[in-house]
mmCIF file of C-alpha atoms in Angstrom:
data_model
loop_
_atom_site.group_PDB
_atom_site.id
_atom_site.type_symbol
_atom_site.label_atom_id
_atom_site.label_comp_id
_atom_site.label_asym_id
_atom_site.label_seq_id
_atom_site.Cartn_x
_atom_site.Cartn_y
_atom_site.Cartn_z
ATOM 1 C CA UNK A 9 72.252 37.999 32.587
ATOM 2 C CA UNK A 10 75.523 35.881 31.198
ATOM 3 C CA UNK A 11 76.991 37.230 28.503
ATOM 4 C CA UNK A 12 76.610 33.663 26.673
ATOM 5 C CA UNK A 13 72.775 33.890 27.660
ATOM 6 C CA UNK A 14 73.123 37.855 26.034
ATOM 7 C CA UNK A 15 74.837 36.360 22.374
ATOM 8 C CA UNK A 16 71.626 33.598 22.575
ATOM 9 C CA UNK A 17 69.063 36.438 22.443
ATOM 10 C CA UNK A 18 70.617 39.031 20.261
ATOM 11 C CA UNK A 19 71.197 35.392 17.381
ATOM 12 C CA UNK A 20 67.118 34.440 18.082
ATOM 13 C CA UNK A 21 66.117 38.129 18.184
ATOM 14 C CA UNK A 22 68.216 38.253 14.424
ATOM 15 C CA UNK A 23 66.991 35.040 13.010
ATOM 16 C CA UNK A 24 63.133 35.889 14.182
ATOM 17 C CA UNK A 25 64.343 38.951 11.972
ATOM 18 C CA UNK A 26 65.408 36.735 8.920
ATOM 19 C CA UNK A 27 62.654 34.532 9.258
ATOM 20 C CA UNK A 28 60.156 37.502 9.308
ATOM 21 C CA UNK A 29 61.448 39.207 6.296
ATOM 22 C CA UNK A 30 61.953 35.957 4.391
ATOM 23 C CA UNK A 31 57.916 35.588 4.819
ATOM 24 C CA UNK A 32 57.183 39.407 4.106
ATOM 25 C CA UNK A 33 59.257 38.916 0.964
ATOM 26 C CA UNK A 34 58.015 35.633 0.302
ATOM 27 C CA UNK A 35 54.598 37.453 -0.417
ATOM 28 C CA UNK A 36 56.038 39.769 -1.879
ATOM 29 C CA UNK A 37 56.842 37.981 -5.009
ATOM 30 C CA UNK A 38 53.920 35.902 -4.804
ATOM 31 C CA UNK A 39 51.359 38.090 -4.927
ATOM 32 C CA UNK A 40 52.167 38.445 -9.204
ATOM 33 C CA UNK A 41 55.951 38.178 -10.491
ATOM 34 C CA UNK A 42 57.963 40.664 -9.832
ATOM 35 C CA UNK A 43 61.500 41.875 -11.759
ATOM 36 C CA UNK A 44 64.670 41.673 -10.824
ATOM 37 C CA UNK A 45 64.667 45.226 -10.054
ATOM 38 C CA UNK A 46 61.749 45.433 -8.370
ATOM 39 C CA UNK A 47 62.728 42.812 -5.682
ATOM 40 C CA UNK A 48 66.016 44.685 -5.444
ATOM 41 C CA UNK A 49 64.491 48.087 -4.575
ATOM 42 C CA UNK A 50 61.802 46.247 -2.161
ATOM 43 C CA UNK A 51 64.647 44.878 -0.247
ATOM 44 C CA UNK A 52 66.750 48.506 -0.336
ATOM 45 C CA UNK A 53 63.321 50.027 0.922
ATOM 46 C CA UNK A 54 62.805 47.488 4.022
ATOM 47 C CA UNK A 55 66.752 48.244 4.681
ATOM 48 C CA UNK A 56 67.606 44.862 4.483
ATOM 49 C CA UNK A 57 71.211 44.107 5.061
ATOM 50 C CA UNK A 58 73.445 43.785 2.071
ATOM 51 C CA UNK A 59 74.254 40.320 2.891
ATOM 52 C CA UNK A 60 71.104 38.928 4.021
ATOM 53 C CA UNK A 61 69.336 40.792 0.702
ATOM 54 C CA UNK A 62 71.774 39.050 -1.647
ATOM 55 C CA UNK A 63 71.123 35.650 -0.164
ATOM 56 C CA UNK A 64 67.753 36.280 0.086
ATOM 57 C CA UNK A 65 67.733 37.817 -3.792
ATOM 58 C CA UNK A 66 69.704 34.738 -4.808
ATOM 59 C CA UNK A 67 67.896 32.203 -3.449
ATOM 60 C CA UNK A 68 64.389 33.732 -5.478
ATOM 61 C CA UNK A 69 66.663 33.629 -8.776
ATOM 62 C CA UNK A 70 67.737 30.282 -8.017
ATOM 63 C CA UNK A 71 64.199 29.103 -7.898
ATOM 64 C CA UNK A 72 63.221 31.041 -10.092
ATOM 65 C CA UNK A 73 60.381 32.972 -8.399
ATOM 66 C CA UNK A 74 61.782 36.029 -9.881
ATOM 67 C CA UNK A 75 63.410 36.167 -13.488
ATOM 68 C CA UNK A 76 62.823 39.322 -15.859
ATOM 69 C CA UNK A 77 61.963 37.265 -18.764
ATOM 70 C CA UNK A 78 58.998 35.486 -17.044
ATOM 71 C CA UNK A 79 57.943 38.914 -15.400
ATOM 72 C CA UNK A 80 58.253 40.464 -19.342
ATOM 73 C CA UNK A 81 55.856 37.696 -20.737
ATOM 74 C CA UNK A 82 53.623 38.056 -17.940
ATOM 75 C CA UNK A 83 53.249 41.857 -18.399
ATOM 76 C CA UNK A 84 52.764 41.983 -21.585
ATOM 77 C CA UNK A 85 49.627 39.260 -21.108
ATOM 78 C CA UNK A 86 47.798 41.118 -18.400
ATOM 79 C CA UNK A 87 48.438 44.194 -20.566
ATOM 80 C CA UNK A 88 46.661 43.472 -23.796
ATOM 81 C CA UNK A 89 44.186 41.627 -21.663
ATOM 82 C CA UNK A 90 43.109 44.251 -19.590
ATOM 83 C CA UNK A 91 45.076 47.492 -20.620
ATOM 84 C CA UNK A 92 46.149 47.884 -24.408
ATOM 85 C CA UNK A 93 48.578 49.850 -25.067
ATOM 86 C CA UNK A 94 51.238 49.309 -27.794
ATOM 87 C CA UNK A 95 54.346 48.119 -28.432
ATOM 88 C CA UNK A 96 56.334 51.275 -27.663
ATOM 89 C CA UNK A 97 54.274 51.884 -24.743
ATOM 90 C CA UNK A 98 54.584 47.645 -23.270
ATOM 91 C CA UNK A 99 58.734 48.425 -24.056
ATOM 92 C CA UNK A 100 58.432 51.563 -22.193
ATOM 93 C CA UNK A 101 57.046 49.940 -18.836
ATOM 94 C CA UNK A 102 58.756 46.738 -18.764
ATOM 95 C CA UNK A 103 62.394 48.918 -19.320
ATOM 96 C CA UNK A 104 60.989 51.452 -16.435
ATOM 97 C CA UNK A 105 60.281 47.841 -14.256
ATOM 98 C CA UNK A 106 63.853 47.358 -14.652
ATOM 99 C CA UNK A 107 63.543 45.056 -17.166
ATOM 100 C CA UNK A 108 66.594 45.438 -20.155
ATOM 101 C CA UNK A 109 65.739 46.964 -22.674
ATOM 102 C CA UNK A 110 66.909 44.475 -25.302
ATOM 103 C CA UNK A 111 64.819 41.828 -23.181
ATOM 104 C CA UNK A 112 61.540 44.005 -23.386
ATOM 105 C CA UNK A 113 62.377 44.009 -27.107
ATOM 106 C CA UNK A 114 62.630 40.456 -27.633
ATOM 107 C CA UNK A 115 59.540 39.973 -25.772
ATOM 108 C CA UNK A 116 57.335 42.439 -27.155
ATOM 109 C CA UNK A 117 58.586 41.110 -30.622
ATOM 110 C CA UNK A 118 57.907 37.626 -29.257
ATOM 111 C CA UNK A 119 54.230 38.309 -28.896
ATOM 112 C CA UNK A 120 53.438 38.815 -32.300
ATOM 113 C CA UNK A 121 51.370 41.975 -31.100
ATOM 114 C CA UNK A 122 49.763 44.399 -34.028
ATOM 115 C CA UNK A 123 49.607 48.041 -32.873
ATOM 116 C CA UNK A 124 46.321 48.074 -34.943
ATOM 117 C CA UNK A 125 44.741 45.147 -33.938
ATOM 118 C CA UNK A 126 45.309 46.442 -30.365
ATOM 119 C CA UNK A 127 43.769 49.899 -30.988
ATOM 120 C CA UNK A 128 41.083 48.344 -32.567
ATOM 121 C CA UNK A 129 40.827 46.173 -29.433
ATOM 122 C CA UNK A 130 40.801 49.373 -27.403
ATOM 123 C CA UNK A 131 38.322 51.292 -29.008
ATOM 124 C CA UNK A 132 35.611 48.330 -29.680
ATOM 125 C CA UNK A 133 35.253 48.024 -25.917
ATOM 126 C CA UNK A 134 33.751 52.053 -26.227
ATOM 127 C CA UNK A 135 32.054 51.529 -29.425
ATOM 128 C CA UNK A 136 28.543 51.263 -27.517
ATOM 129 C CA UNK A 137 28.901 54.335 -25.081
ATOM 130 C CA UNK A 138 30.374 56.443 -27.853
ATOM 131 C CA UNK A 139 27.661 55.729 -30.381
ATOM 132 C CA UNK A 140 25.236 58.189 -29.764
ATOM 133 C CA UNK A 141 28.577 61.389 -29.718
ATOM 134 C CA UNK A 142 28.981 63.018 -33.344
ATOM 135 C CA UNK A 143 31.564 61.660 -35.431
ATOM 136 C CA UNK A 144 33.842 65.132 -34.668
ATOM 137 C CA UNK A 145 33.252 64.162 -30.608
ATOM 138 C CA UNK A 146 34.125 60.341 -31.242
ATOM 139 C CA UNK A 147 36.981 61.459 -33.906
ATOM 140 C CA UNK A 148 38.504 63.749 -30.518
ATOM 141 C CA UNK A 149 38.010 61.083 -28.101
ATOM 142 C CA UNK A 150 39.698 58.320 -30.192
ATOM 143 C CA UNK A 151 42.676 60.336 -30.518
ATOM 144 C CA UNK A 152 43.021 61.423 -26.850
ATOM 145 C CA UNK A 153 42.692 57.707 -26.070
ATOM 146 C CA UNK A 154 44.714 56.161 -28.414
ATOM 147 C CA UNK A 155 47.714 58.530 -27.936
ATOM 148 C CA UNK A 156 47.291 58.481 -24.276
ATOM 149 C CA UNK A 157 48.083 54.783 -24.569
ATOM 150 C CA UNK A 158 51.338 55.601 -27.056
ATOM 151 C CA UNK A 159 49.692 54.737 -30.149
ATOM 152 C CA UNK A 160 51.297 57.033 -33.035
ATOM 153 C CA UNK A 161 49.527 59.261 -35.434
ATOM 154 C CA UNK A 162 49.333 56.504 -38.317
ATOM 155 C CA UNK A 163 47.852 53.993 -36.503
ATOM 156 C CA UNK A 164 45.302 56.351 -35.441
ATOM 157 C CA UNK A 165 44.822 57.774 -38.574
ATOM 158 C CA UNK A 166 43.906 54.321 -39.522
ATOM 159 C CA UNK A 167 41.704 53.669 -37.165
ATOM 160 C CA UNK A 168 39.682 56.892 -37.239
ATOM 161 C CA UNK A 169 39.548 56.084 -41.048
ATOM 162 C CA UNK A 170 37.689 52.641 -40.544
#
């Protein structure tokens, strides 16, 4: 083949490329929102060229498809929707999501959230299958379940009180 035929095929072969990861991360970040971080490592993991990963990271900042703040509010939601934990425990994932810490604080802050009123959230969802367990049984499996979510030991104590 001629060599300008040669350059033709290795710059379709590398855009294909481009165009191919652009999709892959495309979904990526669409599928729910994503941190900064997380993006980041996705792109290290694929071993996506420096360059092409900062465009490609700078154009979903641009837009906006990825910003920590909106990823932080968005946690925290489907958390104490499906999942309640508490505070501590929300600050805890959203700084191990890459998220900074002083941003997870603001946010968790931001949503007004009661460790109580989320342990009490927690446990009414049991309340029917744990009726029929003596109150030493029920007392046990509170606690494991409360802590196990990173409640402390005075909002438990509360809540085993009531």
């Amino acid at each position: 083949k001629k060599p300008k035929q040669q350059k033709l095929q290795v710059i379709t072969k590398s855009n294909k490329f481009r165009m191919e990861l652009l999709d892959r991360l495309i979904k990526f970040t669409t599928i729910r929102p994503r941190s900064e971080f997380e993006v980041k490592r996705w792109l290290a993991r694929k071993k996506v060229d420096e360059k092409d990963a900062e465009a490609a990271f700078g154009a979903l900042k641009k837009t906006r498809v990825v910003d920590d703040e909106a990823f932080a509010h968005w946690w925290i939601e489907q958390r104490t929707t499906f999942r309640p934990k508490s505070q501590y425990a929300l600050k805890s994932e959203l700084v191990r999501h890459g998220v900074r810490k002083e941003l997870a604080e603001k946010v968790v802050a931001e949503s007004n959230l009661s460790d109580e009123a989320m342990a009490f959230q927690l446990i009414e969802k049991r309340k029917k299958s744990w009726g029929q367990l003596d109150p030493e049984t029920r007392k046990k499996k509170i606690t494991n379940l409360l802590s196990s979510r990173g409640f402390g030991w005075g909002v438990i104590r509360r809540i085993i009180d009531n």
